[in-house]
Amino acid sequence: MGAMIKLVNLHKSFGKQKVLDGLNLDIEEEKTTVIIGRSGGGKSVLLKHIIGLLRPEQGQILIDGTDITKLNDRALNEIRKKFGMLFQEAALFDSMNVGENVAFPLREHTTMKEKEIRETVADRLRSVGLTGVEEKMPSELSGGMRKRVGLARAIAMRPRIVLFDEPTTGLDPIMTEAINRLIIETQKNLNLTCIVISHDIRSIFDIGHRIAMLYEGKIIENGTPDELQGSQNPVTRQFLAGSIEGPIRIM
Amino acid sequence: MNRFSGALDRLGRTVLVGVEEIGKIILLFVSVLTWMFRPPFKLRNIFKQMEFVGVKSIFVVVLTGTFTGMVMALQGYHGFRMFSAESLVGGTVALGMTRELGPVLTSLMVTARAGSAMAAELGTMRVTEQIDALSVMAANPVKHLIVPRVIAGVLMTPLLTVVSDFTGILGGYFVGVHILGINSGIFIKNITRLVDLNDIYNGLAKAACFGLILSLVGCYKGFNTYGGAEGVGRATTEAVVLASIAILISDYFLTAIMF
C-alpha cells in the first residue's frame, strides 16, 4: 500500500502567525484519513495546500510523485482533475441551479452531449440520495442537502481523491450520521482516497481508516482509530476527551 | 518630532498601499487580456453580463441624462442672456453632453449600479468559497468571472453614453425651446454648427475607458474580499469610491490628450 499523497516539511505562515511548522504526513491510497485538531489550528490551510489553493513557503507536496508546489497553473489544473472537494458550506454556485452545479465540471472538461450530461448528473445525485432536485436553486436547500449536492458535484468527474472540509459542522446529529454514512459508502463504492477534516470526535472513529492529529503546525500522531484511542500522548488524549485540563492551552 | 515622524510614517504607508493596489489592478488587467482571447469563449456569460450592465441600466441613464441636459439649458440660458446670446444654448448643451457629462455621468451611474454589484457578487463568492470551488474544479476564475464583466463594462458604457447624450440634448431642447422660448431652428442649427463628430467619438472613447476602469476595480475589490459579510460591504464601498475617483481623475488626462 503506497502513499498517494506525501507532504514533506511544509512551512506556512500568515504574517507573524506560523500555521504549518515543518509538517510531514503520508496519505494512503484508497483509505480515508481524518485530520483532527483545534478550530483555527490550520486544518483548512493544510487542505488548501493539498489542492494547490495555497502554496507553502517551504516543503513539498507530492501527488502521485509529482511535486505540485513547483507547477505552473496549467499543470496544476491537470493534477486538480484527480481531485474533488466538498467545501464547508458546500460552496455551490448560487447563480446556478442544482443540475447546473453538478454538471459544471462535466461541461468544463468533457465533450459530453447534453443528454449524457443530464443522465450523469441524475446518476451522481442518485448516488448521494437525491432525485428530482435538478431545478432547485441552492438557496432553497437545507444545509444537509447542500452538502449532498456539493458531494455529487465533487464526484461528478469520478476523481480518485476527495477532500472534505468539516463535512458535518453545523448539522444536527441525525444529518451528521447520514453524511458520515454517505462518506463511508462513497469511499467504498468508488475506491476513493479521502481526506476529511473534522473536530467532531464521534464521527472520526466511524469514517477514518487513519487518523492524524494536527497540533501547533505539525502532525503529532498518525495511526488507526484504535491506536489513537490507546494513545499515550497527552495532547491527543486531552483532545479526544474534550477536557479543559492538559497541555492544550485554551486561550 | 515623534509626532511628525509618525505622520510621515502613515503617509508613506498609505502611498505604498496605493501604489501596490494600482499595480495589482494592472496585473489583473493583463491576466484578463490573456484569458479573453483563449477559447472557449463563454458567450452566454458575456451576454448575461451585458444585459445586466447595459440593458438594465438604461432607465437610470435616461433619467440622469435628461435632467442634466434640462438643467444645463436652464443655467446656460441665464448666463447667455446677459449678453443676448441665448441662441448658443443648444450648442453648449450638446457639446457639454457629448464631450463630458454624457460619458462621466453615465460611467458614474454604471459604477453605482453595476460596479458595486460586481464587487458584492464576487465578494460573496469569495467569502463563501465559490471562487475556490472554481479553482478546485480546474476552472480559471478570471476567465469565468472577470472576463465577461470587463467585456460588458467596456462595450456597454459607450452604448449607454449614446443614450445619455441623446436624451440630454432632448432634455435641453425641451427646456430651451418649450419653456424658455428659444427658436427651435436656431437651437438645432447651433448644435450642428458647434458639435463635431469627433466630439462624440472622443466622448465614447472616454466612456469605454471608464467602463474598463469601473469593471476592473469592481472585480478586483470583489475578488480580493476577506472577512465575511463585513468584508463584502467594505469591498463594495471601496469599489464605488475608488472607481469614481479614478474615473474623474482619468477624465482630466484623457480630455487633455484628446481635445
Short mmCIF file of C-alpha atoms in Angstrom, two decimals:
data_model
loop_
_atom_site.label_atom_id
_atom_site.label_comp_id
_atom_site.label_asym_id
_atom_site.label_seq_id
_atom_site.Cartn_x
_atom_site.Cartn_y
_atom_site.Cartn_z
CA MET A 1 0.00 0.00 0.00
CA GLY A 2 1.81 3.11 -1.19
CA ALA A 3 1.39 6.67 -0.11
CA MET A 4 -0.52 8.54 -2.80
CA ILE A 5 -0.11 11.95 -1.21
CA LYS A 6 3.06 12.84 0.62
CA LEU A 7 3.55 16.09 2.49
CA VAL A 8 7.16 16.83 3.34
CA ASN A 9 8.34 19.50 5.78
CA LEU A 10 5.61 22.07 4.99
CA HIS A 11 6.00 25.59 6.34
CA LYS A 12 3.38 28.32 6.04
CA SER A 13 2.76 31.50 7.98
CA PHE A 14 0.29 34.36 7.69
CA GLY A 15 2.02 37.49 8.92
CA LYS A 16 3.67 36.60 12.20
CA GLN A 17 1.43 33.60 12.82
CA LYS A 18 3.03 30.27 11.95
CA VAL A 19 0.29 27.90 10.82
CA LEU A 20 2.26 24.97 9.40
CA ASP A 21 5.63 24.39 11.00
CA GLY A 22 7.52 21.57 9.34
CA LEU A 23 4.52 19.30 8.78
CA ASN A 24 5.01 15.76 7.46
CA LEU A 25 2.18 13.40 6.51
CA ASP A 26 1.62 10.41 4.23
CA ILE A 27 -1.89 9.77 2.96
CA GLU A 28 -2.56 6.16 2.00
CA GLU A 29 -4.25 5.23 -1.24
CA GLU A 30 -7.92 4.17 -1.19
CA LYS A 31 -8.26 4.87 2.51
CA THR A 32 -9.97 7.59 4.49
CA THR A 33 -7.59 9.74 6.50
CA VAL A 34 -9.16 12.05 9.04
CA ILE A 35 -7.17 15.07 10.15
CA ILE A 36 -8.21 16.32 13.56
CA GLY A 37 -7.09 19.35 15.50
CA ARG A 38 -8.33 22.52 17.12
CA SER A 39 -10.53 25.07 15.38
CA GLY A 40 -8.31 27.63 13.72
CA GLY A 41 -5.37 25.26 14.05
CA GLY A 42 -4.56 25.15 10.35
CA LYS A 43 -6.58 22.15 9.18
CA SER A 44 -8.30 24.05 6.36
CA VAL A 45 -5.00 25.67 5.45
CA LEU A 46 -3.48 22.20 5.16
CA LEU A 47 -6.32 21.04 2.92
CA LYS A 48 -5.92 24.09 0.69
CA HIS A 49 -2.24 23.25 0.29
CA ILE A 50 -3.02 19.71 -0.85
CA ILE A 51 -5.16 21.01 -3.73
CA GLY A 52 -2.85 23.89 -4.58
CA LEU A 53 -5.06 26.80 -3.48
CA LEU A 54 -2.23 27.89 -1.19
CA ARG A 55 1.48 27.46 -1.73
CA PRO A 56 3.84 26.67 1.14
CA GLU A 57 6.86 28.83 1.91
CA GLN A 58 8.94 25.70 2.15
CA GLY A 59 8.45 21.97 1.66
CA GLN A 60 7.00 19.57 -0.87
CA ILE A 61 3.51 18.31 -1.69
CA LEU A 62 3.79 15.11 -3.72
CA ILE A 63 0.68 13.86 -5.51
CA ASP A 64 1.47 10.52 -7.21
CA GLY A 65 5.12 11.53 -7.05
CA THR A 66 4.65 14.99 -8.63
CA ASP A 67 5.61 17.97 -6.50
CA ILE A 68 2.72 20.40 -7.06
CA THR A 69 4.44 23.32 -5.33
CA LYS A 70 6.65 23.75 -8.39
CA LEU A 71 3.90 23.52 -11.04
CA ASN A 72 2.50 26.35 -13.14
CA ASP A 73 -1.27 26.92 -13.32
CA ARG A 74 -1.85 24.76 -16.36
CA ALA A 75 -0.01 21.73 -15.00
CA LEU A 76 -1.63 22.26 -11.61
CA ASN A 77 -5.07 22.17 -13.24
CA GLU A 78 -4.23 18.78 -14.77
CA ILE A 79 -3.43 17.46 -11.28
CA ARG A 80 -6.60 19.03 -9.89
CA LYS A 81 -8.72 16.89 -12.21
CA LYS A 82 -7.80 13.93 -9.97
CA PHE A 83 -9.47 15.75 -7.10
CA GLY A 84 -12.95 16.52 -5.87
CA MET A 85 -13.60 18.71 -2.89
CA LEU A 86 -16.57 19.25 -0.60
CA PHE A 87 -16.36 22.68 0.98
CA GLN A 88 -17.50 23.56 4.48
CA GLU A 89 -20.66 25.37 3.34
CA ALA A 90 -20.73 23.29 0.13
CA ALA A 91 -19.79 26.39 -1.97
CA LEU A 92 -22.49 25.71 -4.57
CA PHE A 93 -22.67 28.41 -7.25
CA ASP A 94 -25.78 30.28 -6.21
CA SER A 95 -26.36 31.70 -9.68
CA MET A 96 -26.93 28.16 -10.99
CA ASN A 97 -29.50 25.51 -10.10
CA VAL A 98 -28.55 22.13 -8.64
CA GLY A 99 -28.36 20.40 -12.02
CA GLU A 100 -26.09 23.07 -13.49
CA ASN A 101 -23.89 22.93 -10.42
CA VAL A 102 -23.31 19.20 -10.72
CA ALA A 103 -22.92 19.50 -14.49
CA PHE A 104 -20.37 22.31 -14.21
CA PRO A 105 -17.18 20.20 -14.19
CA LEU A 106 -18.61 17.94 -16.92
CA ARG A 107 -19.36 20.91 -19.19
CA GLU A 108 -15.97 22.38 -18.38
CA HIS A 109 -13.75 19.38 -19.01
CA THR A 110 -15.60 16.85 -21.16
CA THR A 111 -17.16 16.83 -24.61
CA MET A 112 -20.27 15.01 -23.40
CA LYS A 113 -23.55 15.59 -25.21
CA GLU A 114 -26.30 17.40 -23.31
CA LYS A 115 -28.28 14.16 -22.90
CA GLU A 116 -25.29 12.31 -21.44
CA ILE A 117 -24.63 15.19 -19.07
CA ARG A 118 -28.21 15.11 -17.84
CA GLU A 119 -28.00 11.35 -17.25
CA THR A 120 -24.66 11.66 -15.45
CA VAL A 121 -25.99 14.44 -13.25
CA ALA A 122 -29.03 12.36 -12.30
CA ASP A 123 -26.76 9.40 -11.57
CA ARG A 124 -24.43 11.40 -9.32
CA LEU A 125 -27.36 12.94 -7.49
CA ARG A 126 -28.90 9.49 -7.01
CA SER A 127 -25.64 8.22 -5.52
CA VAL A 128 -25.88 10.88 -2.80
CA GLY A 129 -29.54 10.02 -2.18
CA LEU A 130 -31.26 12.79 -4.14
CA THR A 131 -33.72 12.61 -7.02
CA GLY A 132 -35.62 15.24 -8.96
CA VAL A 133 -33.88 18.24 -7.41
CA GLU A 134 -32.08 19.43 -10.56
CA GLU A 135 -34.25 22.51 -10.99
CA LYS A 136 -33.95 23.72 -7.40
CA MET A 137 -31.73 26.68 -6.56
CA PRO A 138 -29.06 26.24 -3.83
CA SER A 139 -30.80 28.84 -1.65
CA GLU A 140 -33.88 26.59 -1.45
CA LEU A 141 -31.91 23.67 0.02
CA SER A 142 -31.27 22.76 3.65
CA GLY A 143 -27.72 22.51 4.98
CA GLY A 144 -27.64 18.73 4.67
CA MET A 145 -28.98 18.78 1.11
CA ARG A 146 -26.45 21.41 0.08
CA LYS A 147 -23.68 19.13 1.32
CA ARG A 148 -25.13 16.22 -0.64
CA VAL A 149 -25.25 18.29 -3.80
CA GLY A 150 -21.72 19.51 -3.07
CA LEU A 151 -20.58 15.90 -2.82
CA ALA A 152 -22.40 15.00 -6.05
CA ARG A 153 -20.52 17.83 -7.78
CA ALA A 154 -17.23 16.74 -6.19
CA ILE A 155 -17.58 13.20 -7.55
CA ALA A 156 -19.06 14.24 -10.91
CA MET A 157 -15.78 13.66 -12.76
CA ARG A 158 -15.07 10.39 -10.89
CA PRO A 159 -11.98 11.73 -9.13
CA ARG A 160 -9.58 9.45 -7.25
CA ILE A 161 -9.14 11.77 -4.30
CA VAL A 162 -11.91 13.61 -2.46
CA LEU A 163 -11.26 16.24 0.19
CA PHE A 164 -13.87 17.03 2.83
CA ASP A 165 -13.66 20.30 4.77
CA GLU A 166 -15.60 19.74 8.00
CA PRO A 167 -18.45 17.84 6.33
CA THR A 168 -20.63 17.61 9.43
CA THR A 169 -20.12 21.02 11.04
CA GLY A 170 -23.43 22.78 11.61
CA LEU A 171 -25.63 19.72 11.04
CA ASP A 172 -27.96 18.07 13.52
CA PRO A 173 -26.94 14.63 14.92
CA ILE A 174 -29.17 12.70 12.54
CA MET A 175 -27.94 14.55 9.46
CA THR A 176 -24.38 14.17 10.77
CA GLU A 177 -24.84 10.41 10.90
CA ALA A 178 -26.38 10.41 7.40
CA ILE A 179 -23.48 12.39 5.92
CA ASN A 180 -20.94 10.16 7.69
CA ARG A 181 -22.59 7.10 6.22
CA LEU A 182 -22.59 8.75 2.82
CA ILE A 183 -18.85 9.40 3.08
CA ILE A 184 -18.18 5.78 4.09
CA GLU A 185 -20.30 4.38 1.25
CA THR A 186 -18.95 6.73 -1.39
CA GLN A 187 -15.40 5.95 -0.37
CA LYS A 188 -16.04 2.22 -0.56
CA ASN A 189 -18.06 2.22 -3.79
CA LEU A 190 -15.68 4.41 -5.75
CA ASN A 191 -12.43 3.24 -4.12
CA LEU A 192 -11.61 6.81 -3.21
CA THR A 193 -8.71 8.24 -1.31
CA CYS A 194 -10.47 10.54 1.15
CA ILE A 195 -9.06 13.23 3.36
CA VAL A 196 -11.53 14.50 5.93
CA ILE A 197 -11.03 17.43 8.24
CA SER A 198 -13.09 17.29 11.38
CA HIS A 199 -13.25 18.07 15.03
CA ASP A 200 -16.37 16.03 15.54
CA ILE A 201 -14.95 13.24 17.73
CA ARG A 202 -17.94 10.93 17.33
CA SER A 203 -17.68 10.96 13.55
CA ILE A 204 -13.97 10.45 13.11
CA PHE A 205 -13.84 6.92 14.52
CA ASP A 206 -16.71 5.88 12.21
CA ILE A 207 -15.28 7.16 8.98
CA GLY A 208 -11.50 7.14 9.40
CA HIS A 209 -9.15 4.30 8.48
CA ARG A 210 -6.34 6.53 9.65
CA ILE A 211 -6.48 9.48 11.99
CA ALA A 212 -3.84 12.20 12.13
CA MET A 213 -3.64 14.77 14.89
CA LEU A 214 -2.53 18.29 13.89
CA TYR A 215 -1.14 20.36 16.71
CA GLU A 216 0.93 23.55 16.57
CA GLY A 217 1.67 23.17 12.87
CA LYS A 218 2.82 19.55 13.00
CA ILE A 219 1.26 16.12 12.75
CA ILE A 220 1.99 14.80 16.21
CA GLU A 221 0.30 11.45 15.79
CA ASN A 222 -0.93 9.34 12.87
CA GLY A 223 -2.48 5.92 13.30
CA THR A 224 -5.55 3.71 13.14
CA PRO A 225 -8.58 4.69 15.25
CA ASP A 226 -7.64 2.01 17.80
CA GLU A 227 -4.08 3.28 18.03
CA LEU A 228 -5.31 6.82 18.58
CA GLN A 229 -7.74 5.74 21.26
CA GLY A 230 -4.93 3.99 23.11
CA SER A 231 -2.59 6.94 22.64
CA GLN A 232 -0.34 7.97 25.48
CA ASN A 233 0.30 11.40 24.01
CA PRO A 234 -1.16 13.93 26.48
CA VAL A 235 -2.25 16.33 23.69
CA THR A 236 -4.16 13.63 21.79
CA ARG A 237 -5.70 12.30 24.99
CA GLN A 238 -6.87 15.75 26.03
CA PHE A 239 -8.31 16.48 22.58
CA LEU A 240 -10.19 13.18 22.30
CA ALA A 241 -11.52 13.52 25.85
CA GLY A 242 -12.56 17.11 25.19
CA SER A 243 -11.03 18.11 28.51
CA ILE A 244 -10.04 21.60 29.63
CA GLU A 245 -7.17 20.22 31.71
CA GLY A 246 -3.98 19.36 29.85
CA PRO A 247 -1.18 20.69 27.66
CA ILE A 248 -3.51 22.39 25.11
CA ARG A 249 -3.94 25.98 26.22
CA ILE A 250 -7.49 27.31 25.85
CA MET A 251 -6.68 30.96 25.23
CA MET B 1 9.45 65.31 16.35
CA ASN B 2 7.96 61.96 17.23
CA ARG B 3 4.52 63.01 16.11
CA PHE B 4 5.95 64.34 12.88
CA SER B 5 7.74 61.09 12.04
CA GLY B 6 4.59 59.17 12.96
CA ALA B 7 2.56 61.20 10.46
CA LEU B 8 5.27 60.76 7.84
CA ASP B 9 5.23 57.04 8.54
CA ARG B 10 1.48 56.85 7.99
CA LEU B 11 1.70 58.92 4.81
CA GLY B 12 4.42 56.67 3.44
CA ARG B 13 2.42 53.57 4.24
CA THR B 14 -0.71 54.97 2.55
CA VAL B 15 1.28 55.78 -0.59
CA LEU B 16 2.82 52.31 -0.63
CA VAL B 17 -0.58 50.64 -0.23
CA GLY B 18 -1.98 52.81 -3.03
CA VAL B 19 0.87 52.00 -5.41
CA GLU B 20 0.58 48.30 -4.59
CA GLU B 21 -3.16 48.41 -5.26
CA ILE B 22 -2.70 50.08 -8.66
CA GLY B 23 -0.04 47.53 -9.55
CA LYS B 24 -2.34 44.65 -8.65
CA ILE B 25 -5.20 46.09 -10.71
CA ILE B 26 -2.87 46.39 -13.71
CA LEU B 27 -1.73 42.79 -13.21
CA LEU B 28 -5.38 41.74 -13.13
CA PHE B 29 -5.91 43.64 -16.40
CA VAL B 30 -3.01 41.75 -18.02
CA SER B 31 -4.48 38.48 -16.81
CA VAL B 32 -7.91 39.47 -18.19
CA LEU B 33 -6.32 40.26 -21.57
CA THR B 34 -4.57 36.90 -21.76
CA TRP B 35 -7.69 34.93 -20.81
CA MET B 36 -10.00 36.99 -23.03
CA PHE B 37 -8.57 35.59 -26.24
CA ARG B 38 -8.24 32.00 -25.11
CA PRO B 39 -11.10 29.72 -26.23
CA PRO B 40 -13.65 28.51 -25.29
CA PHE B 41 -15.45 31.83 -25.20
CA LYS B 42 -18.19 31.88 -22.61
CA LEU B 43 -20.68 33.77 -24.78
CA ARG B 44 -23.60 33.04 -22.51
CA ASN B 45 -21.83 34.57 -19.52
CA ILE B 46 -20.79 37.59 -21.58
CA PHE B 47 -24.34 38.26 -22.82
CA LYS B 48 -25.71 37.82 -19.32
CA GLN B 49 -23.33 40.46 -18.01
CA MET B 50 -24.02 42.75 -20.98
CA GLU B 51 -27.69 42.58 -20.16
CA PHE B 52 -27.03 43.36 -16.53
CA VAL B 53 -24.57 46.21 -17.12
CA GLY B 54 -26.25 47.63 -20.21
CA VAL B 55 -29.92 46.91 -20.67
CA LYS B 56 -30.80 47.15 -17.01
CA SER B 57 -29.00 50.49 -16.64
CA ILE B 58 -30.95 52.22 -19.43
CA PHE B 59 -33.61 53.65 -17.15
CA VAL B 60 -31.24 55.43 -14.73
CA VAL B 61 -29.11 56.66 -17.61
CA VAL B 62 -32.15 58.10 -19.41
CA LEU B 63 -33.24 59.80 -16.21
CA THR B 64 -29.86 61.34 -15.36
CA GLY B 65 -29.15 62.27 -18.98
CA THR B 66 -32.49 64.04 -19.47
CA PHE B 67 -32.33 66.07 -16.30
CA THR B 68 -28.69 67.01 -16.81
CA GLY B 69 -29.49 68.34 -20.28
CA MET B 70 -32.50 70.21 -18.87
CA VAL B 71 -30.56 71.89 -16.08
CA MET B 72 -27.72 72.79 -18.43
CA ALA B 73 -30.15 74.54 -20.73
CA LEU B 74 -31.65 76.39 -17.79
CA GLN B 75 -28.29 77.52 -16.38
CA GLY B 76 -26.83 78.31 -19.78
CA TYR B 77 -29.83 80.40 -20.71
CA HIS B 78 -29.44 82.68 -17.69
CA GLY B 79 -25.75 83.11 -18.40
CA PHE B 80 -26.04 83.71 -22.13
CA ARG B 81 -28.98 86.11 -21.71
CA MET B 82 -26.63 88.60 -20.05
CA PHE B 83 -25.02 89.26 -23.43
CA SER B 84 -28.01 88.29 -25.58
CA ALA B 85 -26.53 85.03 -26.85
CA GLU B 86 -29.44 82.73 -25.88
CA SER B 87 -29.19 81.01 -29.26
CA LEU B 88 -25.95 79.34 -28.12
CA VAL B 89 -27.77 77.26 -25.50
CA GLY B 90 -28.40 74.32 -27.86
CA GLY B 91 -24.77 74.08 -28.95
CA THR B 92 -23.41 74.29 -25.41
CA VAL B 93 -25.76 71.67 -24.09
CA ALA B 94 -24.84 69.31 -26.93
CA LEU B 95 -21.10 69.98 -26.56
CA GLY B 96 -21.20 69.54 -22.80
CA MET B 97 -23.18 66.32 -23.03
CA THR B 98 -21.20 64.61 -25.78
CA ARG B 99 -17.72 65.62 -24.62
CA GLU B 100 -18.03 65.50 -20.89
CA LEU B 101 -21.24 64.95 -19.00
CA GLY B 102 -22.58 62.06 -21.08
CA PRO B 103 -19.55 59.80 -20.58
CA VAL B 104 -18.78 60.87 -17.00
CA LEU B 105 -22.31 60.76 -15.59
CA THR B 106 -23.11 57.51 -17.37
CA SER B 107 -19.95 55.88 -16.01
CA LEU B 108 -20.68 57.10 -12.51
CA MET B 109 -24.22 55.72 -12.70
CA VAL B 110 -22.95 52.39 -14.06
CA THR B 111 -20.35 52.33 -11.28
CA ALA B 112 -23.04 52.82 -8.68
CA ARG B 113 -25.32 50.21 -10.22
CA ALA B 114 -23.10 47.59 -11.82
CA GLY B 115 -19.61 48.20 -10.42
CA SER B 116 -20.95 47.87 -6.89
CA ALA B 117 -22.89 44.75 -7.82
CA MET B 118 -19.76 43.17 -9.33
CA ALA B 119 -17.83 43.80 -6.11
CA ALA B 120 -20.67 42.50 -3.94
CA GLU B 121 -21.29 39.38 -6.05
CA LEU B 122 -17.65 38.38 -6.42
CA GLY B 123 -17.04 39.29 -2.78
CA THR B 124 -19.82 36.97 -1.66
CA MET B 125 -18.47 34.24 -3.93
CA ARG B 126 -15.05 34.72 -2.35
CA VAL B 127 -16.19 34.51 1.27
CA THR B 128 -18.47 31.53 0.60
CA GLU B 129 -15.56 29.72 -1.12
CA GLN B 130 -17.30 29.63 -4.52
CA ILE B 131 -14.20 31.12 -6.15
CA ASP B 132 -12.05 28.43 -4.51
CA ALA B 133 -14.55 25.87 -5.78
CA LEU B 134 -13.98 27.11 -9.33
CA SER B 135 -10.21 26.78 -8.95
CA VAL B 136 -10.55 23.33 -7.43
CA MET B 137 -12.59 22.23 -10.45
CA ALA B 138 -9.71 23.39 -12.65
CA ALA B 139 -11.76 26.31 -13.99
CA ASN B 140 -9.93 29.63 -14.05
CA PRO B 141 -11.88 32.21 -12.01
CA VAL B 142 -10.52 35.16 -14.02
CA LYS B 143 -11.83 33.63 -17.24
CA HIS B 144 -15.17 32.63 -15.77
CA LEU B 145 -15.98 35.62 -13.62
CA ILE B 146 -13.90 38.66 -14.54
CA VAL B 147 -13.50 38.47 -18.34
CA PRO B 148 -17.28 38.60 -19.04
CA ARG B 149 -17.75 41.53 -16.66
CA VAL B 150 -14.89 43.55 -18.12
CA ILE B 151 -16.09 42.92 -21.69
CA ALA B 152 -19.59 44.00 -20.67
CA GLY B 153 -18.23 47.14 -18.99
CA VAL B 154 -16.10 48.19 -21.96
CA LEU B 155 -18.84 47.57 -24.54
CA MET B 156 -21.93 48.75 -22.70
CA THR B 157 -20.71 52.00 -21.11
CA PRO B 158 -20.20 53.71 -24.51
CA LEU B 159 -23.57 52.44 -25.72
CA LEU B 160 -25.25 53.84 -22.62
CA THR B 161 -23.37 57.09 -23.22
CA VAL B 162 -25.02 57.34 -26.63
CA VAL B 163 -28.38 57.09 -24.88
CA SER B 164 -27.32 59.67 -22.31
CA ASP B 165 -26.02 62.11 -24.97
CA PHE B 166 -29.24 61.80 -26.93
CA THR B 167 -31.66 62.17 -24.03
CA GLY B 168 -29.55 65.03 -22.60
CA ILE B 169 -29.83 67.01 -25.82
CA LEU B 170 -33.53 66.16 -25.95
CA GLY B 171 -33.97 67.45 -22.39
CA GLY B 172 -32.07 70.61 -23.27
CA TYR B 173 -34.25 71.07 -26.33
CA PHE B 174 -37.41 70.69 -24.30
CA VAL B 175 -36.38 73.29 -21.71
CA GLY B 176 -34.77 75.65 -24.23
CA VAL B 177 -37.49 75.64 -26.86
CA HIS B 178 -40.67 74.86 -24.97
CA ILE B 179 -40.04 76.54 -21.62
CA LEU B 180 -37.55 79.32 -22.34
CA GLY B 181 -38.84 80.09 -25.82
CA ILE B 182 -35.67 79.78 -27.91
CA ASN B 183 -36.39 79.33 -31.62
CA SER B 184 -36.18 75.62 -32.39
CA GLY B 185 -34.47 76.07 -35.76
CA ILE B 186 -31.72 78.16 -34.22
CA PHE B 187 -31.37 75.74 -31.34
CA ILE B 188 -30.75 72.81 -33.70
CA LYS B 189 -28.64 74.81 -36.15
CA ASN B 190 -26.26 75.76 -33.34
CA ILE B 191 -25.89 72.14 -32.33
CA THR B 192 -24.75 71.09 -35.79
CA ARG B 193 -22.51 74.16 -36.07
CA LEU B 194 -20.72 73.69 -32.75
CA VAL B 195 -20.60 69.91 -32.34
CA ASP B 196 -18.17 67.95 -34.47
CA LEU B 197 -18.47 64.19 -34.96
CA ASN B 198 -15.08 63.89 -33.27
CA ASP B 199 -16.57 65.34 -30.09
CA ILE B 200 -18.97 62.42 -29.98
CA TYR B 201 -16.35 59.81 -30.89
CA ASN B 202 -13.90 61.05 -28.27
CA GLY B 203 -16.64 61.09 -25.67
CA LEU B 204 -17.44 57.45 -26.50
CA ALA B 205 -13.75 56.51 -26.34
CA LYS B 206 -13.59 58.05 -22.90
CA ALA B 207 -16.70 56.09 -21.89
CA ALA B 208 -15.02 52.83 -22.98
CA CYS B 209 -12.01 53.68 -20.78
CA PHE B 210 -14.30 54.44 -17.86
CA GLY B 211 -16.16 51.18 -18.46
CA LEU B 212 -12.84 49.36 -18.23
CA ILE B 213 -11.94 51.17 -15.02
CA LEU B 214 -15.24 50.56 -13.24
CA SER B 215 -15.45 46.88 -14.15
CA LEU B 216 -11.80 46.17 -13.33
CA VAL B 217 -11.98 47.97 -9.99
CA GLY B 218 -15.31 46.33 -9.09
CA CYS B 219 -13.98 42.86 -9.95
CA TYR B 220 -10.63 43.48 -8.23
CA LYS B 221 -12.25 44.59 -4.99
CA GLY B 222 -14.75 41.75 -5.03
CA PHE B 223 -12.17 39.14 -5.97
CA ASN B 224 -9.88 40.13 -3.08
CA THR B 225 -12.57 40.33 -0.41
CA TYR B 226 -11.83 38.88 3.01
CA GLY B 227 -13.65 38.87 6.32
CA GLY B 228 -17.23 37.69 5.83
CA ALA B 229 -20.28 39.92 5.41
CA GLU B 230 -18.42 42.95 6.73
CA GLY B 231 -15.72 42.35 4.14
CA VAL B 232 -18.28 42.25 1.32
CA GLY B 233 -19.68 45.59 2.47
CA ARG B 234 -16.22 47.10 2.65
CA ALA B 235 -15.29 45.78 -0.79
CA THR B 236 -18.45 47.24 -2.32
CA THR B 237 -17.92 50.68 -0.81
CA GLU B 238 -14.25 50.75 -1.75
CA ALA B 239 -15.06 49.67 -5.30
CA VAL B 240 -17.54 52.52 -5.82
CA VAL B 241 -15.31 55.16 -4.21
CA LEU B 242 -12.12 54.05 -5.94
CA ALA B 243 -13.75 53.64 -9.36
CA SER B 244 -15.50 57.04 -9.13
CA ILE B 245 -12.28 58.83 -8.18
CA ALA B 246 -10.32 57.00 -10.87
CA ILE B 247 -12.94 57.94 -13.49
CA LEU B 248 -12.86 61.62 -12.58
CA ILE B 249 -9.07 61.83 -12.44
CA SER B 250 -8.52 59.88 -15.64
CA ASP B 251 -11.20 62.05 -17.29
CA TYR B 252 -8.93 65.08 -16.97
CA PHE B 253 -5.95 63.34 -18.52
CA LEU B 254 -7.95 61.69 -21.30
CA THR B 255 -9.52 65.05 -22.15
CA ALA B 256 -6.10 66.73 -22.15
CA ILE B 257 -4.84 64.12 -24.62
CA MET B 258 -7.90 64.00 -26.90
CA PHE B 259 -9.17 67.53 -27.35
#
